[in-house]
XYZ file of C-alpha atoms in Angstrom:
747
model
C 4.428 0.043 18.405
C 1.110 2.385 19.445
C -1.881 1.444 21.042
C -5.012 0.453 19.549
C -7.546 3.583 19.243
C -11.399 3.836 20.125
C -11.976 3.297 16.513
C -10.285 0.563 15.697
C -11.541 -3.099 15.778
C -10.538 -5.721 18.445
C -10.455 -8.753 16.392
C -9.722 -9.149 12.297
C -10.127 -12.845 10.918
C -9.231 -14.901 13.890
C -6.853 -12.193 14.938
C -7.222 -10.216 18.342
C -5.352 -7.079 17.733
C -2.427 -6.233 20.114
C -1.617 -2.637 18.779
C -0.617 -0.378 15.552
C 2.624 -1.096 13.947
C 2.133 1.578 11.556
C -0.289 3.560 9.026
C -0.259 5.068 5.363
C -2.468 6.723 3.017
C -3.766 3.463 2.017
C -4.025 1.386 5.398
C -3.368 0.818 8.872
C -0.674 -1.925 9.955
C -1.680 -4.016 13.331
C -0.016 -6.327 15.305
C -2.284 -9.397 15.917
C -2.590 -12.820 17.854
C -4.301 -15.839 16.577
C -6.145 -17.956 19.075
C -2.991 -20.457 18.732
C -0.666 -17.324 20.074
C 1.134 -16.957 16.924
C 1.972 -13.155 15.714
C 1.143 -11.857 12.515
C 1.044 -8.176 11.192
C -2.358 -7.178 9.139
C -2.519 -4.835 6.762
C -6.114 -3.366 6.525
C -7.079 -1.117 3.770
C -8.884 2.300 4.587
C -12.832 2.682 4.229
C -12.296 5.064 1.584
C -10.358 3.051 -0.398
C -12.559 -0.474 -0.265
C -15.174 1.085 -2.552
C -12.415 1.845 -5.426
C -12.223 -1.325 -7.841
C -8.531 -0.772 -8.992
C -7.288 -0.248 -5.611
C -9.265 -3.505 -4.665
C -7.618 -5.153 -7.724
C -3.952 -4.039 -6.777
C -4.647 -5.177 -3.333
C -5.909 -8.561 -4.601
C -2.829 -8.598 -6.360
C -0.691 -7.831 -3.841
C -1.812 -10.643 -1.777
C -1.643 -13.267 -4.616
C 1.892 -12.326 -5.427
C 2.874 -12.771 -1.566
C 0.931 -16.075 -1.246
C 2.805 -17.453 -4.142
C 6.309 -17.141 -2.635
C 7.774 -19.830 -0.744
C 11.165 -19.399 0.717
C 12.762 -19.252 4.459
C 14.021 -16.115 3.136
C 11.122 -14.100 2.363
C 7.888 -13.392 4.855
C 4.931 -15.981 3.998
C 1.572 -14.856 4.164
C -0.571 -16.439 6.980
C -4.024 -15.344 5.943
C -6.140 -12.762 3.491
C -9.386 -11.522 2.798
C -9.771 -9.365 -0.260
C -13.194 -9.504 -0.327
C -13.974 -8.301 2.850
C -15.713 -5.192 3.678
C -12.394 -3.708 4.689
C -9.919 -6.415 2.842
C -6.969 -7.449 4.962
C -4.115 -9.523 4.544
C -1.943 -11.061 7.453
C 2.019 -12.055 7.175
C 4.174 -13.669 9.915
C 5.720 -11.100 12.173
C 9.232 -10.399 12.501
C 11.045 -8.556 15.267
C 13.930 -7.782 13.578
C 15.278 -4.228 12.082
C 16.006 -3.559 8.692
C 19.086 -3.716 6.859
C 18.607 0.398 6.456
C 18.472 0.820 10.296
C 21.571 -1.610 10.910
C 23.820 -0.011 8.549
C 22.518 3.957 9.411
C 23.171 2.833 13.072
C 26.903 1.382 12.912
C 28.106 1.703 9.444
C 28.822 -1.417 6.893
C 28.643 -4.791 7.429
C 31.725 -7.061 7.150
C 32.290 -9.069 3.677
C 31.070 -12.497 5.119
C 28.162 -10.628 6.503
C 27.425 -9.068 2.963
C 28.140 -12.120 1.067
C 25.818 -14.240 3.313
C 22.984 -11.735 3.176
C 23.595 -12.063 -0.704
C 23.408 -15.471 -1.357
C 20.080 -16.160 1.128
C 18.551 -12.881 -0.483
C 18.892 -14.360 -3.819
C 17.456 -17.250 -2.896
C 14.431 -15.278 -1.839
C 14.459 -13.764 -5.265
C 14.714 -16.957 -7.016
C 11.638 -18.032 -5.134
C 9.945 -14.821 -6.153
C 11.051 -15.312 -9.620
C 10.302 -18.795 -9.710
C 6.200 -17.919 -8.991
C 6.383 -15.824 -11.941
C 6.625 -12.616 -10.014
C 8.909 -9.638 -10.083
C 9.319 -7.862 -6.876
C 10.611 -4.518 -8.349
C 11.397 -2.631 -4.470
C 14.463 -4.701 -3.145
C 15.671 -1.896 -0.920
C 17.301 -1.809 2.640
C 14.288 -0.961 4.063
C 12.517 -4.221 2.709
C 15.088 -6.299 4.685
C 14.738 -7.336 8.018
C 17.559 -8.917 9.753
C 17.206 -11.388 12.346
C 19.929 -14.347 14.001
C 19.026 -16.965 11.623
C 19.084 -14.628 8.571
C 17.464 -12.163 6.628
C 13.525 -11.957 5.524
C 12.655 -10.156 2.114
C 9.370 -8.361 2.810
C 6.716 -6.209 0.915
C 5.172 -7.514 -2.214
C 3.047 -4.590 -2.284
C 4.645 -3.676 -5.872
C 5.322 -7.048 -6.955
C 3.869 -8.068 -10.037
C 3.802 -10.757 -12.891
C 6.390 -10.617 -15.196
C 3.781 -10.171 -17.986
C 1.248 -8.099 -15.957
C 0.520 -4.312 -17.013
C 1.579 -1.803 -14.163
C -1.315 -0.243 -13.046
C 0.307 3.108 -12.368
C 0.046 6.207 -14.317
C 2.081 6.280 -17.529
C 5.751 7.653 -16.640
C 5.579 6.991 -13.264
C 8.702 5.360 -11.921
C 8.121 2.674 -9.458
C 10.579 1.732 -6.594
C 12.954 3.515 -4.611
C 15.559 5.569 -6.325
C 18.893 4.975 -5.680
C 17.802 0.956 -5.869
C 16.471 0.864 -9.123
C 17.677 -0.774 -12.197
C 18.605 1.246 -15.172
C 15.489 0.228 -17.314
C 13.189 0.815 -13.917
C 14.772 4.111 -13.648
C 13.813 4.965 -17.411
C 10.237 4.341 -16.552
C 10.464 1.198 -18.417
C 9.142 -2.194 -17.187
C 11.966 -3.951 -15.286
C 12.160 -8.042 -15.375
C 13.791 -10.619 -13.070
C 17.089 -9.368 -14.322
C 16.207 -5.495 -12.660
C 15.774 -7.119 -8.974
C 19.207 -8.759 -9.658
C 20.652 -5.160 -10.165
C 18.523 -3.973 -7.037
C 20.110 -6.694 -4.886
C 23.475 -5.455 -6.307
C 22.605 -2.031 -4.783
C 21.644 -3.480 -1.306
C 24.734 -5.543 -0.872
C 26.761 -2.407 -2.326
C 24.971 -0.121 0.435
C 25.526 -2.872 2.572
C 29.375 -3.093 2.383
C 30.136 0.544 1.935
C 27.306 2.225 3.642
C 26.387 4.361 1.179
C 23.786 3.981 -1.908
C 25.968 2.985 -5.317
C 24.622 6.021 -7.303
C 25.366 8.355 -4.583
C 22.006 10.733 -2.996
C 20.784 14.191 -3.814
C 17.735 15.316 -5.876
C 15.795 12.227 -7.450
C 16.508 13.040 -10.669
C 19.968 13.370 -10.500
C 20.460 9.800 -9.027
C 18.213 8.210 -11.857
C 20.468 9.651 -14.371
C 23.479 8.193 -12.302
C 21.662 4.721 -12.078
C 21.162 5.171 -15.941
C 24.531 6.476 -17.255
C 27.091 6.640 -14.554
C 29.409 3.566 -12.848
C 28.494 2.551 -9.623
C 30.590 3.963 -6.489
C 32.294 0.591 -5.329
C 35.418 2.624 -3.296
C 36.016 0.839 0.012
C 35.546 -2.568 -1.265
C 38.621 -4.468 -1.342
C 37.420 -8.003 -1.625
C 37.922 -9.157 -4.921
C 35.206 -12.049 -5.213
C 32.547 -9.513 -3.845
C 33.760 -6.530 -5.860
C 33.446 -9.186 -9.138
C 30.018 -10.107 -7.792
C 28.567 -6.631 -7.747
C 30.193 -5.636 -10.929
C 27.806 -8.127 -12.718
C 24.708 -7.665 -10.499
C 25.196 -3.904 -11.336
C 25.707 -4.472 -15.216
C 23.617 -1.817 -17.311
C 22.155 -4.201 -19.696
C 19.907 -6.944 -18.021
C 21.252 -9.884 -20.235
C 24.724 -9.353 -18.618
C 23.444 -10.168 -15.324
C 23.215 -13.284 -13.656
C 19.896 -14.974 -12.623
C 18.924 -14.778 -9.098
C 19.239 -18.590 -8.901
C 22.708 -18.649 -10.281
C 23.769 -16.453 -7.653
C 23.525 -19.192 -5.210
C 26.248 -20.910 -6.697
C 28.194 -17.582 -7.298
C 28.388 -16.958 -3.932
C 30.295 -19.115 -1.429
C 28.844 -18.461 1.681
C 25.998 -20.334 3.149
C 23.055 -20.163 5.586
C 23.869 -19.747 8.926
C 23.724 -23.291 10.579
C 21.091 -24.173 13.166
C 20.224 -20.426 13.348
C 23.308 -19.033 14.474
C 24.233 -15.755 14.285
C 27.787 -16.057 13.565
C 26.942 -14.278 10.122
C 26.830 -11.067 11.914
C 29.085 -9.193 13.868
C 28.409 -9.117 18.056
C 27.044 -5.319 18.184
C 24.602 -6.160 15.410
C 23.243 -9.268 17.250
C 22.693 -7.130 20.289
C 20.697 -4.685 18.431
C 18.469 -7.477 16.891
C 18.191 -9.063 20.852
C 17.226 -5.376 21.798
C 15.065 -4.555 19.306
C 13.496 -7.965 19.227
C 12.836 -7.974 23.134
C 11.306 -4.452 22.853
C 8.853 -5.723 20.370
C 7.750 -8.405 22.114
C 7.184 -6.968 25.455
C 3.379 -6.958 24.431
C 0.689 -5.392 26.379
C -2.206 -7.304 27.937
C -5.288 -7.988 25.586
C -7.824 -5.638 26.529
C -11.061 -5.304 24.868
C -10.846 -2.306 22.107
C -12.490 0.635 24.084
C -15.283 2.477 22.493
C -15.953 5.676 24.059
C -14.852 8.790 22.769
C -11.648 9.766 23.625
C -11.054 12.697 26.130
C -9.327 16.308 25.456
C -5.477 15.947 25.228
C -3.529 16.015 28.007
C -1.795 19.662 29.084
C 1.665 19.769 28.457
C 3.309 23.310 27.984
C 6.992 22.849 27.689
C 7.012 18.989 27.457
C 9.090 16.999 24.764
C 7.192 13.995 22.875
C 9.458 11.374 21.159
C 7.992 8.450 18.728
C 9.947 5.102 18.068
C 8.380 3.103 15.707
C 10.227 -0.690 15.415
C 11.328 -2.164 12.443
C 8.978 -4.806 12.842
C 6.104 -2.268 11.115
C 7.633 -2.565 8.175
C 6.622 -6.085 7.852
C 3.579 -5.041 5.245
C 4.661 -1.750 4.632
C 7.808 -1.789 3.338
C 8.841 1.233 4.842
C 11.300 0.453 7.099
C 12.090 1.758 10.827
C 11.583 4.962 11.828
C 13.839 5.415 14.450
C 14.150 8.238 16.979
C 12.431 10.554 15.014
C 11.282 13.600 17.210
C 7.818 14.804 17.657
C 8.714 18.311 18.612
C 6.325 20.044 21.440
C 8.419 22.297 23.281
C 6.384 25.443 22.996
C 2.835 25.967 25.037
C 0.042 24.656 23.191
C -2.202 27.143 23.295
C -5.224 26.937 21.035
C -2.603 24.791 18.256
C -4.059 21.581 19.791
C -7.746 23.065 19.367
C -10.548 23.449 21.869
C -11.369 19.567 23.749
C -14.252 17.779 22.066
C -15.532 18.323 18.399
C -13.460 17.629 15.344
C -9.389 18.136 15.276
C -7.477 17.760 12.408
C -3.607 18.120 12.325
C -1.191 19.981 10.055
C 2.387 18.575 9.663
C 5.576 20.564 9.745
C 8.027 19.018 8.000
C 11.519 20.686 9.161
C 15.331 20.390 9.578
C 15.242 21.301 13.601
C 18.507 20.193 14.348
C 20.502 20.170 11.024
C 22.372 22.799 9.019
C 18.645 24.577 8.317
C 17.546 24.409 12.020
C 17.057 28.325 12.185
C 14.738 28.348 9.162
C 12.975 24.865 10.176
C 12.126 26.502 13.481
C 11.323 29.677 12.345
C 8.802 27.822 9.858
C 7.375 25.716 12.813
C 6.488 29.071 14.743
C 4.883 30.575 11.738
C 2.852 27.438 11.359
C 1.479 27.457 15.322
C 0.805 30.892 14.960
C -1.471 30.432 11.748
C -3.347 27.420 13.804
C -3.353 29.449 16.923
C -5.077 32.499 14.845
C -7.413 29.783 13.110
C -8.507 28.065 16.514
C -9.323 31.884 18.077
C -12.326 32.352 15.601
C -15.701 31.735 16.550
C -17.970 29.184 14.805
C -15.036 27.206 13.357
C -16.487 23.588 12.221
C -13.482 22.254 13.339
C -9.933 22.794 15.225
C -6.697 22.429 13.987
C -3.542 21.005 15.838
C 0.214 20.888 14.977
C 2.317 18.053 14.816
C 6.178 18.485 14.096
C 8.619 16.175 12.793
C 12.574 16.803 12.759
C 14.576 15.312 9.443
C 17.884 16.960 10.465
C 18.456 18.118 6.995
C 19.083 14.320 6.151
C 17.184 13.330 2.974
C 17.151 9.361 4.055
C 15.571 10.803 7.434
C 13.047 12.997 5.189
C 11.967 10.193 3.562
C 10.954 8.256 6.712
C 9.447 11.691 8.036
C 6.935 11.873 4.771
C 6.280 8.123 5.631
C 4.929 8.840 9.042
C 3.182 11.774 8.344
C 1.797 10.072 5.591
C 0.431 7.054 7.950
C -1.370 9.353 10.166
C -4.700 9.547 8.775
C -5.587 12.655 11.301
C -2.845 14.949 9.233
C -4.657 16.568 6.173
C -1.499 18.673 4.815
C 1.830 18.966 5.802
C 4.285 22.570 5.414
C 7.967 21.896 4.729
C 10.512 19.951 4.077
C 12.921 22.910 4.600
C 15.853 21.630 2.340
C 16.107 21.195 -1.348
C 17.479 17.459 -1.012
C 14.908 16.578 1.875
C 12.269 17.520 -0.159
C 13.215 15.578 -3.215
C 13.700 12.737 -1.103
C 9.745 13.019 0.367
C 7.998 13.591 -2.840
C 7.276 9.753 -3.369
C 5.866 8.728 0.013
C 3.382 12.250 -0.079
C 2.638 11.864 -3.792
C 1.584 7.855 -2.801
C -0.509 9.230 -0.136
C -1.650 12.206 -2.068
C -1.236 14.051 1.187
C -0.705 17.909 -0.040
C 2.997 19.467 0.912
C 3.693 22.832 0.488
C 7.441 24.117 0.875
C 8.323 27.579 1.206
C 12.089 27.035 1.036
C 12.908 24.316 -1.024
C 13.792 25.843 -4.391
C 15.207 23.982 -6.910
C 13.941 24.634 -10.478
C 12.449 21.281 -10.868
C 11.519 18.496 -8.833
C 10.523 14.751 -10.502
C 6.720 15.156 -11.389
C 4.599 12.711 -9.587
C 1.382 10.918 -10.283
C -1.092 12.797 -8.089
C 0.502 16.119 -7.954
C 0.148 16.569 -4.217
C 3.624 18.674 -4.032
C 3.508 22.958 -3.932
C 6.472 24.934 -4.247
C 4.745 28.093 -2.510
C 8.282 30.491 -3.222
C 9.983 31.590 -6.521
C 12.668 29.011 -7.683
C 16.167 29.626 -7.967
C 15.662 30.314 -11.585
C 12.531 33.149 -10.875
C 15.152 34.771 -8.254
C 17.803 35.572 -10.937
C 14.644 37.895 -12.131
C 14.908 40.540 -9.678
C 18.791 39.723 -9.005
C 19.541 41.000 -12.535
C 17.059 43.843 -12.190
C 19.063 44.881 -9.425
C 22.669 44.428 -10.466
C 22.517 45.701 -14.139
C 19.453 47.802 -14.720
C 21.403 51.133 -13.697
C 23.835 53.052 -15.843
C 27.246 52.230 -14.122
C 26.938 48.293 -14.895
C 27.761 47.120 -18.117
C 28.710 43.577 -17.119
C 28.736 41.153 -14.445
C 31.022 39.239 -12.835
C 29.662 35.847 -11.602
C 31.242 33.235 -9.266
C 29.746 29.875 -9.016
C 31.499 28.210 -5.845
C 30.994 24.168 -6.200
C 30.984 24.370 -2.286
C 27.336 25.487 -2.569
C 26.306 22.648 -4.205
C 23.355 22.381 -6.525
C 21.704 25.357 -4.996
C 24.455 27.476 -5.965
C 24.912 26.266 -9.028
C 21.309 26.455 -10.224
C 21.101 30.607 -8.760
C 24.534 31.201 -10.387
C 23.760 29.847 -13.976
C 20.366 30.909 -14.190
C 21.575 34.458 -13.699
C 24.579 34.115 -16.009
C 21.828 32.858 -18.420
C 19.185 35.685 -17.731
C 21.338 38.890 -18.077
C 21.252 38.842 -22.187
C 17.653 37.917 -21.693
C 16.916 40.745 -19.470
C 18.956 43.604 -20.336
C 21.765 44.919 -22.878
C 24.895 43.774 -20.303
C 27.218 41.045 -20.549
C 28.464 38.184 -17.798
C 32.147 36.558 -17.404
C 31.239 33.645 -15.174
C 33.725 31.456 -13.364
C 33.138 28.182 -11.669
C 35.544 27.157 -8.779
C 36.384 23.901 -7.335
C 34.490 23.236 -3.942
C 36.679 24.048 -0.948
C 38.226 27.028 -2.699
C 40.229 29.454 -0.283
C 42.178 31.591 -2.332
C 39.712 34.124 -4.280
C 43.110 36.403 -5.491
C 43.341 34.785 -8.633
C 39.501 34.439 -9.259
C 38.924 38.571 -7.901
C 41.861 39.207 -10.345
C 40.347 37.436 -13.184
C 36.783 39.369 -12.849
C 38.451 42.720 -12.556
C 40.408 42.306 -15.657
C 37.854 41.508 -17.526
C 35.871 44.812 -16.540
C 33.401 43.347 -14.366
C 31.539 46.212 -12.973
C 29.225 44.439 -10.602
C 29.803 41.163 -8.807
C 27.399 37.920 -7.996
C 28.611 35.135 -5.983
C 26.521 32.114 -5.280
C 28.059 29.351 -3.053
C 28.312 28.598 0.795
C 28.557 31.687 3.626
C 32.721 30.311 4.368
C 33.151 30.860 0.594
C 31.356 34.347 0.325
C 33.296 35.905 3.236
C 36.525 34.743 1.934
C 35.574 36.355 -1.227
C 34.321 39.407 0.252
C 37.373 39.580 1.902
C 39.467 39.552 -0.718
C 37.397 41.860 -2.711
C 37.788 44.424 -0.154
C 41.297 44.379 -0.441
C 40.813 45.562 -4.126
C 39.231 48.608 -3.596
C 36.054 47.380 -5.457
C 33.343 49.868 -5.356
C 30.701 48.447 -7.753
C 27.546 46.477 -6.667
C 27.996 43.151 -5.179
C 25.566 40.739 -4.612
C 25.789 36.869 -2.933
C 23.050 34.451 -3.139
C 20.678 34.524 -0.140
C 21.776 31.233 1.200
C 24.543 32.594 2.623
C 22.895 35.174 4.672
C 23.051 34.745 8.231
C 25.466 35.313 11.337
C 28.395 33.002 9.768
C 28.745 35.479 6.852
C 28.665 38.454 9.022
C 31.349 36.997 11.185
C 33.916 35.707 9.176
C 33.676 38.562 6.600
C 33.958 41.419 9.115
C 34.054 44.802 7.983
C 34.311 43.728 4.328
C 30.716 42.218 4.721
C 29.296 46.089 4.349
C 27.690 46.959 1.239
C 26.855 43.272 0.005
C 23.470 42.939 -0.996
C 21.374 39.808 -1.191
C 17.743 39.103 -3.021
C 15.639 36.703 -0.699
C 12.375 35.036 -1.192
C 11.397 35.549 2.290
C 9.732 39.194 3.937
C 11.230 40.582 7.094
C 9.471 41.715 10.263
C 9.614 45.494 9.594
C 7.724 44.795 6.285
C 4.453 47.419 6.803
C 2.234 44.110 5.734
C 3.901 42.018 8.451
C 3.475 44.476 11.637
C 0.341 42.525 13.145
C 1.886 39.230 12.397
C 5.516 40.258 14.062
C 3.395 41.354 17.079
C 1.856 38.015 17.385
C 5.166 36.384 17.252
C 6.682 38.762 19.539
C 3.697 37.972 22.222
C 3.655 34.503 21.644
C 7.573 33.419 21.318
C 9.230 36.393 22.925
C 11.096 37.373 19.622
C 10.593 38.916 16.252
C 10.010 36.487 13.483
C 12.969 35.067 11.717
C 13.388 34.262 7.953
C 10.716 31.944 6.425
C 8.213 32.556 9.495
C 5.880 34.706 7.652
C 5.556 32.698 4.815
C 4.761 29.116 6.729
C 2.265 31.141 8.366
C 0.840 31.892 5.114
C 0.528 28.578 3.397
C -0.511 27.098 6.706
C -3.556 29.977 6.604
C -3.917 28.760 2.907
C -4.580 25.339 4.179
C -6.932 26.333 6.655
C -9.013 28.512 4.417
C -9.281 25.526 1.946
C -10.165 22.754 4.778
C -12.977 25.331 5.953
C -14.438 25.783 2.270
C -14.339 22.307 1.678
C -16.026 21.492 5.051
C -18.892 24.233 4.661
C -19.499 22.584 0.832
C -19.984 19.253 2.628
C -22.025 20.350 5.388
C -24.111 22.782 2.509
C -24.617 19.353 0.648
C -26.152 17.489 3.472
C -28.099 19.895 4.462
C -29.555 20.250 0.932
C -30.319 16.655 0.617
C -32.056 16.539 4.144
C -34.534 19.699 2.925
C -35.230 17.465 -0.142
C -35.918 14.435 1.782
C -39.583 13.202 2.478
C -41.846 14.658 5.392
C -40.756 11.528 7.386
C -38.479 12.612 9.969
C -37.001 9.080 9.768
C -36.257 9.117 6.149
C -35.081 12.928 6.525
C -32.683 12.008 9.266
C -31.349 8.908 7.289
C -30.982 10.756 3.956
C -29.211 13.725 5.562
C -26.660 11.230 7.371
C -25.937 9.378 3.970
C -25.340 12.481 2.563
C -22.950 13.493 4.658
C -20.921 10.371 4.602
C -21.201 10.643 0.796
C -19.572 14.454 0.955
C -17.271 13.475 3.287
C -15.485 10.135 2.546
C -13.429 10.247 6.047
C -16.625 9.713 8.252
C -15.710 12.439 10.254
C -16.253 15.704 7.722
C -12.565 16.081 6.870
C -12.521 15.942 3.553
C -10.077 14.005 1.429
C -6.771 14.447 0.823
C -7.252 14.548 -2.900
C -9.810 17.263 -2.265
C -7.654 19.425 -0.476
C -5.022 18.847 -2.667
C -7.235 20.136 -5.593
C -8.558 23.036 -3.699
C -4.924 24.068 -2.923
C -4.433 23.600 -6.498
C -7.028 26.071 -7.559
C -6.213 28.694 -4.983
C -5.596 32.253 -4.762
C -4.655 33.700 -1.227
C -3.702 36.948 -0.313
C -0.571 36.293 2.459
C 1.764 38.376 3.994
C 4.522 38.066 2.181
C 3.031 37.539 -1.503
C -0.016 36.199 -3.189
C -0.078 32.527 -3.459
C -1.301 30.822 -6.723
C 0.489 27.808 -8.720
C 0.943 26.884 -12.394
C -0.962 24.044 -13.380
C 1.891 22.082 -14.928
C 4.277 21.631 -12.071
C 2.231 23.629 -9.265
C 5.169 25.982 -8.584
C 4.147 29.402 -6.890
C 3.247 32.005 -9.928
C 5.036 35.559 -9.779
C 8.829 36.594 -8.797
C 8.167 38.206 -5.727
C 11.446 38.703 -3.671
C 12.758 41.041 -0.926
C 16.010 43.110 -0.815
C 18.643 43.181 1.796
C 21.674 45.125 2.444
C 24.624 44.681 5.249
C 25.215 48.068 7.031
C 27.180 48.448 10.274
C 27.521 44.230 10.355
C 23.440 43.807 10.334
C 21.352 42.722 7.482
C 19.084 45.790 7.110
C 15.650 45.356 4.849
C 15.472 47.781 2.028
C 11.994 46.292 0.733
C 10.247 44.449 -2.036
C 13.022 43.399 -4.791
C 12.760 45.630 -8.069
C 10.830 44.601 -11.157
C 11.015 45.493 -14.330
C 8.729 48.662 -15.115
C 6.916 46.367 -18.204
């Protein structure tokens, strides 16, 4: 729980506020206590949404939906005022962790725990359905665990069974991996859809993984509609049969939630006993409850302006968000996500006083892409330093960095945290493809602009608000310079292509689009080979490629496979052009391939510190961080500069509008001041001069910005980067040497 801020109210609807449980793009959730001592989680919508009648309609629907559900296994509404100036909804406060937290921390639950969980949640859903509602987002993050049983939370997207959804056409509402097939297809889900989602939740509790896998959202949705659930590891015949029925593709083949009560033998814990859970889970619940209930003293909310940020060079900050914060948000616990501040703050925190807004960095700092994540963090910090160093800026920028560890599940939680922070105006990242796909829903719901420079999948699921920008060429676009480099030469007619499944979707897209582009762009031909993940003997593959007269070779896979392929090829005295996907660039390939790495080339979407356009940036990087910029740093610097420029332009436009309104006012000084004040508030709905996130999203979508690496502009349909600018590298004497811009066709 966070402390109250100076702008927070002291009381809401008879509740004394104790702190903040969380915040999102739509509202803030407070922990409150009534005069009688009862605790409540209170969701209050933000001022900029209070005047939106469509939003008020959705909020009123949520309050009415939650209020009609009567079950001891679902959180109850304790109060609401949907017609207030700032509408609010209070529910009982449950100080327990989410099911997601527990499984992520300790692994799968025993069969008895899963069956008790299933029976009690089925009763909660039966109450939901009896009230004429469909929950539509049954997932592990929306189930809180207590010693006495689970609690189903978050009716934010619940609606009456015959209601028309208040969402954009084609928008899939809910959480991929826990959606029923009918909902994953973009259609309406009825009560049977909640039963399917419950089956997914129970399978997750029993195995520790979603039954339709993870990865790219569109792939998860496809498997949900067409694939069989992964129930490996569930040996209990009764539980397996129950899940098979719940996970039937046809809604008519699933049992009703009320019928599950008789199909599951395990009953509720007697007298609130905790024997339905393993001892380690009970300890986690007790520890979490004790931490959450160590409440602060009830002091009045301060009204003075906050002072300058504390100096803290070299410090690290850690944010721990308790699961109780999910009571009204349904976001699950946000546990142990690091807010990295281990570089001297300098200008990145802005000057004391005045307005300060935040650019978030959503990065992999400790996982497989940590080098790229750290490079992007440093690039953003340098861009913010530069902006803050300029005179007469209308505001100052700060940097907030969250580490997703390269884990899609954590990435979704990082996105939710950035979306909840009203001071964050834009986010740079995520670093990886899967992390980006997992984060899209939270960013889109908050209309928070997010620009990635290193998530390069050819397509991500479309979202209603279009706040996601790919600020680098996709794997498909990179195939153009790859083909030009390898085949637009007189000595090459056939390109041998190895698609190593060890490289996952990244390798597949990179290799296959290159294969498709060769006959489209040249008169050459290809000989493609797809090899299984884990292949260690590349001799037969090389023999096949050379026997088919391949005079140039392209490898798409992982670094270890590239090194084995390079060593095998070196033993065959092959002297033709050879290239690997840029994702294998790095010390691992150089070390494992040894001398066989020399001569290999890469077409990469990132520039190098030795490029002429990067000279000033590279010097600033060396001065600040004591080292030359690494791959992806310049690109992050560019997009942060783009965000800063568009923020300034929007702020200046709002100020000019306010000034013009004041000039046109009457001669009365009082009326003129009032007019100017009103005009400013109208131009800047946030009330502090900060443009709205939706306005910034629109500005970025229409921007054209010349950076160090390339010129940035986005197509209107998918908001992908326009252009194929890329860079060429070659291994020489055991090191990657930058050769310059990658080749482009002459016409």
